[in-house]
Coordinates of C-alpha atoms in Angstrom, one line a residue:
M125 CA 83.3 -41.7 3.9
Y126 CA 82.2 -38.3 2.1
D127 CA 84.1 -35.2 2.4
V128 CA 80.7 -33.3 2.4
L129 CA 77.1 -34.4 2.8
I130 CA 74.4 -32.0 1.8
L131 CA 71.0 -32.5 3.3
G132 CA 68.3 -31.3 0.9
G133 CA 68.2 -31.4 -2.9
G134 CA 66.7 -28.0 -3.4
A135 CA 68.1 -24.8 -4.9
A136 CA 70.7 -24.2 -2.2
G137 CA 71.8 -27.8 -1.9
F138 CA 72.5 -28.3 -5.7
Y139 CA 74.1 -24.9 -6.1
A140 CA 76.4 -25.6 -3.1
A141 CA 77.3 -29.1 -4.4
I142 CA 78.3 -27.5 -7.8
H143 CA 80.5 -24.8 -6.2
I144 CA 82.1 -27.2 -3.9
A145 CA 82.9 -29.8 -6.7
E146 CA 84.2 -27.1 -9.1
A147 CA 86.5 -25.6 -6.4
D148 CA 88.0 -29.0 -5.5
P149 CA 87.1 -31.9 -7.9
Q150 CA 88.9 -34.3 -5.6
L151 CA 86.3 -33.9 -2.8
K152 CA 83.7 -36.6 -2.5
V153 CA 80.2 -34.9 -2.3
A154 CA 76.7 -36.2 -2.1
I155 CA 73.3 -34.8 -1.8
I156 CA 70.8 -36.6 0.4
E157 CA 67.2 -35.9 -0.9
R158 CA 63.9 -37.2 0.6
G159 CA 61.9 -37.0 -2.6
K160 CA 62.2 -38.7 -5.9
E161 CA 63.6 -35.8 -7.8
G162 CA 64.5 -32.7 -5.8
L163 CA 64.2 -29.0 -6.9
G164 CA 60.5 -29.1 -6.2
K165 CA 60.3 -25.4 -5.4
V166 CA 62.4 -24.4 -8.4
K167 CA 59.8 -26.2 -10.6
V168 CA 56.7 -24.5 -9.2
S169 CA 58.3 -21.1 -8.6
G170 CA 57.0 -18.1 -10.6
G171 CA 54.2 -20.1 -11.9
G172 CA 56.4 -22.6 -13.5
R173 CA 58.7 -20.1 -15.0
C174 CA 61.2 -19.8 -12.1
N175 CA 61.9 -16.3 -10.7
V176 CA 65.7 -16.9 -10.5
T177 CA 66.6 -13.7 -9.0
H178 CA 65.9 -10.0 -9.1
A179 CA 67.6 -7.2 -11.1
E180 CA 68.9 -5.3 -8.1
F181 CA 72.6 -5.4 -8.2
D182 CA 73.4 -3.0 -5.3
P183 CA 73.9 -5.1 -2.0
R184 CA 72.7 -2.1 -0.1
E185 CA 69.5 -1.8 -1.9
L186 CA 69.0 -5.6 -2.2
V187 CA 69.0 -6.2 1.5
K188 CA 66.0 -3.9 1.9
N189 CA 63.8 -6.6 0.5
Y190 CA 64.4 -9.0 3.4
P191 CA 62.2 -8.4 6.4
R192 CA 64.3 -11.0 8.3
G193 CA 67.9 -11.0 7.4
E194 CA 68.4 -7.4 6.1
K195 CA 71.4 -6.7 8.4
E196 CA 73.1 -10.1 8.2
L197 CA 72.9 -10.4 4.5
L198 CA 74.7 -7.0 3.5
G199 CA 78.2 -8.7 4.0
P200 CA 77.3 -11.9 2.1
F201 CA 75.8 -9.9 -0.9
H202 CA 79.0 -7.9 -1.2
T203 CA 80.7 -11.4 -1.8
Y204 CA 78.0 -12.9 -4.0
C205 CA 75.1 -10.9 -5.3
S206 CA 72.5 -11.0 -8.1
G207 CA 75.0 -10.3 -10.9
D208 CA 77.0 -13.3 -9.9
T209 CA 73.9 -15.5 -10.2
V210 CA 73.1 -14.1 -13.6
A211 CA 76.8 -14.8 -14.7
F212 CA 76.6 -18.4 -13.2
F213 CA 73.6 -19.3 -15.5
E214 CA 74.8 -17.3 -18.6
E215 CA 78.1 -19.1 -18.5
R216 CA 76.2 -22.3 -18.8
G217 CA 74.2 -21.1 -21.7
I218 CA 71.0 -20.1 -19.8
A219 CA 69.9 -16.5 -20.8
L220 CA 67.8 -14.6 -18.3
K221 CA 65.5 -11.6 -18.9
I222 CA 64.4 -8.8 -16.8
E223 CA 60.7 -8.0 -16.5
P224 CA 59.3 -4.6 -15.9
D225 CA 59.0 -5.2 -12.1
G226 CA 62.6 -6.3 -11.9
R227 CA 62.0 -10.2 -11.6
M228 CA 64.3 -12.2 -13.7
F229 CA 63.4 -15.3 -15.5
P230 CA 65.0 -17.7 -18.0
T231 CA 64.2 -16.5 -21.5
T232 CA 62.5 -19.9 -22.1
N233 CA 59.9 -19.0 -19.5
S234 CA 60.3 -22.6 -18.1
S235 CA 61.6 -23.5 -14.7
Q236 CA 62.7 -26.8 -16.4
T237 CA 65.5 -24.8 -18.0
I238 CA 67.0 -24.0 -14.6
I239 CA 66.4 -27.5 -13.3
D240 CA 68.1 -29.2 -16.3
C241 CA 71.2 -26.8 -16.0
L242 CA 71.6 -27.6 -12.2
V243 CA 71.2 -31.4 -12.9
S244 CA 73.5 -31.5 -15.8
E245 CA 76.2 -29.7 -13.8
I246 CA 75.8 -32.1 -10.8
D247 CA 76.1 -35.0 -13.2
R248 CA 79.1 -33.5 -15.0
L249 CA 80.9 -32.9 -11.7
G250 CA 80.3 -36.4 -10.4
V251 CA 78.1 -35.4 -7.4
K252 CA 76.1 -38.2 -6.1
V253 CA 72.4 -37.7 -5.4
L254 CA 70.9 -40.1 -2.9
R255 CA 67.2 -39.8 -3.6
N256 CA 64.2 -41.2 -1.6
S257 CA 66.4 -41.0 1.5
S258 CA 64.6 -39.2 4.2
V259 CA 67.0 -38.2 7.1
T260 CA 66.0 -39.8 10.5
G261 CA 68.8 -38.3 12.4
F262 CA 72.3 -36.9 12.4
A263 CA 75.1 -36.4 15.0
K264 CA 78.8 -35.6 15.4
V265 CA 80.9 -38.8 16.4
F266 CA 84.5 -39.0 17.4
E267 CA 86.9 -41.1 15.5
D268 CA 89.1 -41.9 18.4
E269 CA 89.1 -42.1 22.3
N270 CA 91.0 -38.9 22.7
Q271 CA 88.3 -37.0 20.7
D272 CA 90.8 -35.2 18.6
S273 CA 88.9 -35.7 15.4
S274 CA 85.3 -36.0 14.6
I275 CA 82.9 -36.8 11.6
W276 CA 79.2 -36.5 11.0
S277 CA 77.0 -39.5 11.0
V278 CA 73.9 -39.2 9.1
E279 CA 70.9 -41.7 9.5
T280 CA 68.4 -42.1 6.6
I281 CA 65.7 -44.5 5.9
R282 CA 68.0 -46.2 3.4
G283 CA 71.1 -46.4 5.4
A284 CA 73.8 -44.5 7.2
Y285 CA 76.4 -42.1 5.8
N286 CA 79.5 -40.4 7.3
A287 CA 81.1 -37.1 6.3
K288 CA 83.8 -34.6 7.5
N289 CA 81.4 -31.6 6.7
L290 CA 77.6 -31.4 6.9
L291 CA 75.6 -28.8 4.9
V292 CA 71.9 -28.5 5.9
C293 CA 69.7 -27.0 3.1
T294 CA 66.3 -28.6 4.2
G295 CA 64.2 -25.4 4.0
S296 CA 61.4 -25.1 6.4
N297 CA 61.5 -28.7 7.8
P298 CA 60.2 -29.0 11.4
K299 CA 61.7 -32.4 11.8
I300 CA 65.2 -31.2 10.9
W301 CA 64.7 -28.0 13.0
E302 CA 63.8 -30.3 16.0
M303 CA 67.2 -32.2 15.5
L304 CA 69.1 -29.0 15.5
K305 CA 67.4 -27.9 18.7
K306 CA 68.8 -31.0 20.4
M307 CA 72.2 -29.9 19.3
G308 CA 71.8 -26.6 21.0
H309 CA 70.6 -24.3 18.2
T310 CA 67.7 -21.9 18.7
I311 CA 64.9 -22.2 16.3
V312 CA 62.7 -19.1 15.8
P313 CA 59.2 -20.4 15.5
P314 CA 58.1 -20.5 11.8
V315 CA 55.1 -18.5 10.6
P316 CA 53.9 -17.9 7.0
S317 CA 55.6 -15.1 5.2
L318 CA 54.1 -14.8 1.6
F319 CA 50.4 -15.1 1.6
T320 CA 47.3 -13.5 0.2
F321 CA 44.5 -11.9 2.1
N322 CA 40.9 -13.5 2.5
I323 CA 38.3 -10.7 2.1
K324 CA 34.5 -11.1 1.7
D325 CA 33.3 -7.7 0.6
D326 CA 30.7 -6.6 -2.0
R327 CA 32.9 -3.9 -3.4
I328 CA 35.3 -6.6 -4.8
S329 CA 32.8 -9.4 -5.3
G330 CA 32.4 -10.3 -8.9
I331 CA 35.5 -8.3 -10.2
S332 CA 38.2 -10.9 -9.7
G333 CA 41.0 -10.4 -12.1
V334 CA 41.2 -6.6 -11.8
S335 CA 44.7 -5.4 -11.1
T336 CA 45.9 -1.9 -10.3
Y337 CA 48.6 0.0 -8.5
A338 CA 47.6 0.9 -5.0
R339 CA 48.9 2.0 -1.6
I340 CA 48.0 -0.5 1.2
N341 CA 48.3 -0.2 4.9
I342 CA 47.3 -2.2 8.0
V343 CA 45.3 -0.1 10.4
S344 CA 43.8 -0.6 13.8
S345 CA 40.0 -1.0 14.1
K346 CA 37.4 -0.8 16.8
G347 CA 37.1 -3.7 19.1
H348 CA 40.7 -4.8 18.3
L349 CA 42.7 -1.9 19.5
D350 CA 44.4 -3.5 22.6
K351 CA 45.6 -6.6 20.6
F352 CA 46.6 -4.4 17.7
H353 CA 48.9 -2.1 19.8
A354 CA 50.2 -5.0 22.0
A355 CA 51.3 -6.7 18.8
L356 CA 53.1 -3.4 17.6
K357 CA 54.9 -3.3 20.9
K358 CA 56.0 -6.8 20.9
Y359 CA 57.6 -6.4 17.5
S360 CA 58.9 -2.9 17.9
L361 CA 56.8 -1.8 14.9
Q362 CA 55.6 1.6 13.7
L363 CA 52.4 2.1 11.7
S364 CA 54.7 3.1 8.8
D365 CA 56.3 -0.2 8.8
L366 CA 52.9 -1.7 7.9
E367 CA 52.3 0.3 4.7
T368 CA 53.4 -0.5 1.1
E369 CA 52.7 0.4 -2.5
G370 CA 52.5 -2.0 -5.5
P371 CA 50.2 -3.8 -7.8
L372 CA 47.1 -5.2 -6.1
L373 CA 45.2 -8.1 -7.7
I374 CA 41.6 -8.7 -6.8
T375 CA 40.9 -12.5 -6.6
H376 CA 37.9 -14.8 -5.9
W377 CA 38.9 -15.1 -2.4
G378 CA 40.2 -11.5 -1.7
M379 CA 43.4 -9.8 -2.5
S380 CA 46.8 -10.7 -3.9
G381 CA 49.5 -9.3 -6.1
P382 CA 53.0 -7.9 -5.2
G383 CA 51.7 -5.1 -3.1
I384 CA 49.8 -7.7 -0.9
L385 CA 52.6 -10.1 -0.7
R386 CA 55.1 -7.5 0.2
L387 CA 52.9 -6.3 3.1
S388 CA 52.4 -10.0 4.3
A389 CA 56.1 -10.4 4.4
W390 CA 56.9 -7.3 6.4
G391 CA 54.0 -7.9 8.6
A392 CA 54.5 -11.7 9.0
L393 CA 55.0 -12.0 12.7
F394 CA 52.6 -9.2 13.5
L395 CA 49.8 -10.6 11.4
N396 CA 50.2 -14.1 12.9
E397 CA 49.9 -12.4 16.5
L398 CA 46.6 -11.1 15.1
D399 CA 45.4 -14.5 13.9
Y400 CA 45.2 -13.0 10.5
K401 CA 42.2 -11.1 11.4
F402 CA 42.8 -7.3 10.7
T403 CA 41.8 -4.3 8.7
I404 CA 43.6 -2.9 5.7
R405 CA 43.1 0.6 4.1
V406 CA 43.6 0.9 0.3
N407 CA 44.3 4.0 -1.5
W408 CA 43.4 3.1 -5.1
L409 CA 45.0 6.4 -6.2
P410 CA 48.2 6.9 -4.3
S411 CA 49.0 10.3 -5.8
Y412 CA 45.9 11.7 -4.1
Y413 CA 44.6 11.9 -0.5
E414 CA 41.0 12.4 0.6
G415 CA 41.2 16.1 0.7
S416 CA 42.8 16.5 -2.7
I417 CA 40.6 14.0 -4.3
I418 CA 37.5 15.9 -3.2
N419 CA 38.7 19.0 -4.9
K420 CA 39.3 17.0 -8.1
L421 CA 35.8 15.4 -7.9
Q422 CA 34.3 18.9 -7.5
Q423 CA 36.0 20.1 -10.6
I424 CA 34.8 17.0 -12.6
K425 CA 31.2 17.7 -11.3
E426 CA 31.4 21.2 -12.7
L427 CA 32.9 20.3 -16.0
E428 CA 31.0 16.9 -16.8
G429 CA 27.8 17.8 -15.1
K430 CA 25.6 16.2 -17.9
K431 CA 27.5 12.9 -18.0
T432 CA 26.7 10.0 -15.7
V433 CA 29.2 9.4 -13.0
L434 CA 29.5 5.6 -13.8
R435 CA 30.5 6.1 -17.4
T436 CA 33.0 8.9 -16.9
K437 CA 36.6 7.8 -16.9
C438 CA 38.1 10.4 -14.5
F439 CA 41.1 8.5 -13.3
D440 CA 43.5 5.7 -14.4
L441 CA 41.4 2.9 -12.7
P442 CA 40.0 -0.3 -14.2
K443 CA 36.4 0.2 -15.4
R444 CA 34.9 -2.5 -13.1
L445 CA 36.8 -1.2 -10.0
W446 CA 35.6 2.4 -10.7
S447 CA 32.0 1.1 -11.2
S448 CA 32.1 -0.8 -8.0
L449 CA 33.6 2.1 -5.9
V450 CA 30.9 4.5 -7.5
K451 CA 28.0 2.1 -6.5
A452 CA 29.5 1.7 -2.9
S453 CA 29.3 5.5 -2.6
G454 CA 25.5 5.3 -3.1
I455 CA 25.7 6.6 -6.7
T456 CA 23.4 4.9 -9.2
E457 CA 24.0 4.1 -12.9
A458 CA 21.6 6.9 -13.9
D459 CA 23.0 9.5 -11.6
K460 CA 24.8 12.4 -13.5
W461 CA 27.6 14.5 -12.0
A462 CA 25.4 17.5 -11.6
D463 CA 22.9 15.5 -9.4
I464 CA 25.3 14.0 -6.8
T465 CA 25.2 15.4 -3.4
K466 CA 28.1 16.7 -1.3
V467 CA 27.7 13.6 0.9
Q468 CA 28.0 11.2 -2.1
L469 CA 31.1 13.2 -3.2
Q470 CA 32.7 12.7 0.1
D471 CA 31.8 9.0 0.2
L472 CA 33.3 8.6 -3.3
A473 CA 36.5 10.3 -2.3
K474 CA 36.7 8.0 0.8
E475 CA 36.2 4.9 -1.2
L476 CA 38.9 6.1 -3.8
T477 CA 41.6 7.0 -1.1
E478 CA 40.6 5.5 2.3
C479 CA 38.9 2.2 1.3
Q480 CA 38.8 -0.1 4.4
F481 CA 38.4 -3.9 4.1
R482 CA 38.3 -6.5 6.9
V483 CA 40.6 -9.4 6.4
D484 CA 39.6 -12.8 7.7
G485 CA 42.3 -15.3 7.2
K486 CA 45.0 -16.0 4.6
S487 CA 45.7 -18.3 1.7
T488 CA 49.1 -19.6 0.3
F489 CA 50.4 -17.8 -2.6
K490 CA 50.2 -20.4 -5.3
E491 CA 52.6 -23.2 -4.4
E492 CA 55.2 -20.8 -3.3
F493 CA 55.1 -21.4 0.6
V494 CA 57.7 -19.3 2.3
T495 CA 58.1 -19.0 6.0
A496 CA 59.6 -16.6 8.4
G497 CA 61.5 -18.4 11.1
G498 CA 64.3 -21.0 11.4
I499 CA 67.7 -21.0 12.9
D500 CA 68.5 -18.0 14.9
L501 CA 70.8 -15.7 12.9
K502 CA 73.1 -15.0 15.8
E503 CA 74.1 -18.5 15.8
I504 CA 75.6 -18.5 12.1
N505 CA 78.9 -17.0 11.0
F506 CA 77.9 -15.2 7.8
K507 CA 81.4 -15.1 6.5
T508 CA 81.3 -18.9 6.0
Y509 CA 77.7 -19.9 6.9
E510 CA 79.1 -22.2 9.5
S511 CA 77.3 -22.8 12.8
K512 CA 78.9 -20.9 15.7
L513 CA 78.0 -23.8 18.0
N514 CA 79.0 -26.9 15.9
P515 CA 82.2 -26.6 13.8
S516 CA 82.0 -28.1 10.3
L517 CA 78.2 -27.8 10.3
Y518 CA 76.8 -25.3 7.7
F519 CA 73.6 -23.9 6.6
A520 CA 72.0 -22.3 3.5
G521 CA 68.6 -21.3 2.2
E522 CA 65.3 -21.1 4.0
I523 CA 66.4 -23.3 6.9
I524 CA 67.8 -20.0 8.5
N525 CA 65.6 -17.2 9.7
V526 CA 65.7 -15.2 6.5
D527 CA 62.9 -14.5 4.1
A528 CA 62.1 -12.0 1.4
I529 CA 59.2 -10.2 -0.2
T530 CA 59.1 -12.3 -3.4
G531 CA 60.4 -15.6 -4.8
G532 CA 63.3 -14.1 -6.6
F533 CA 64.7 -12.5 -3.5
N534 CA 64.3 -15.8 -1.6
F535 CA 66.3 -17.6 -4.4
Q536 CA 69.1 -15.0 -4.2
N537 CA 69.4 -15.8 -0.6
A538 CA 69.7 -19.4 -1.3
W539 CA 72.3 -18.9 -4.2
T540 CA 74.4 -16.5 -2.0
G541 CA 74.4 -18.7 1.1
A542 CA 75.2 -21.8 -0.9
Y543 CA 78.1 -20.2 -2.6
I544 CA 79.7 -18.8 0.5
A545 CA 79.0 -22.0 2.5
A546 CA 80.7 -23.9 -0.5
Q547 CA 83.7 -21.8 -0.1
G548 CA 83.8 -22.2 3.6
I549 CA 83.6 -26.0 3.3
V550 CA 86.4 -26.2 0.7
K551 CA 88.6 -24.1 2.9
N552 CA 87.9 -26.1 5.9
T553 CA 88.8 -29.4 4.1
K554 CA 92.2 -28.0 3.2
S555 CA 92.9 -26.7 6.8

């Protein structure tokens, strides 16, 4: 008999186990992990560097990075926030660094540093990890005929285990969600949240690797108006909800980068409704709009008349991107500023500030597969992360309907939920 069984040996599962064992060393705790190792997402996150958290330390600002969970996470972040995560690792000798965009990584630039820290703590605290043990079912069973006390029985491919408390940290696992549905929980259907856009367009063909800051928004297009507006209405969205700014990376298959990923997260349900076929508008120069850029181009035309348009560096844009947009405006390599027509000038202004691309499908962002969906947030007590329907059943991590705009924010949701669930479990065992 265990005091606590934790399903899922990921970030949330390990973090919760550490905090439970530290708070009460007498408790018997075990993690049930279906794989050989566990912590798989920690290993691949941030390109193998592990985006541990984000340098946003104000809970009110931090919650703005969660398309699902913004309201519910405010209280938990006041209890346990990014600064607490940083302190946890630094107290264990793991220094973190802040990158210009606010992402935080171990100074070693290796996710193995974080894995080693978590595994070392689990070993030090005597938490058992039952590996290669896929869960086949779990249920609450009563210890006596009067049904005065109950325990959790967990069936795995390697045997059965009992516990007084059950913490489920299995991430986006359809099999576990199905088991929870049978126990009365509502599961919000999962859809991908962080993904890149598949685009085939001559303007970005052959310039993969180019990165620049841009404003991106999703717009309606001819032939898809009805479906577009129906999806807006279904999810109570305004067009302003489907706009973002940030670094945009041109890839072999289309577009990626923080700006695109942020848009994919905020538009996750909406874009799923559109079957990932939609139109985006890119402003490559966010400080300008079409009217103001025409005036700027006219000034350049008058000042640089003898120079070729292609070789003139007018704006802070990557050369290959500038060249591509100039050619898309019908301007050749030999054309000088003095020779371009009013129409060409207008076309160039449009390409720079109102550049439209048709998106046809999505691709997973590296190995970081994140979903929107999971246990309905109304069914969770966010003061303890305990189920409102099933006492002594707790949740943490991506299993609940919370997701964020980048991996570091998703990890912070896992650390916070795991910590608060751990405190709730320890308190429950003492009552």
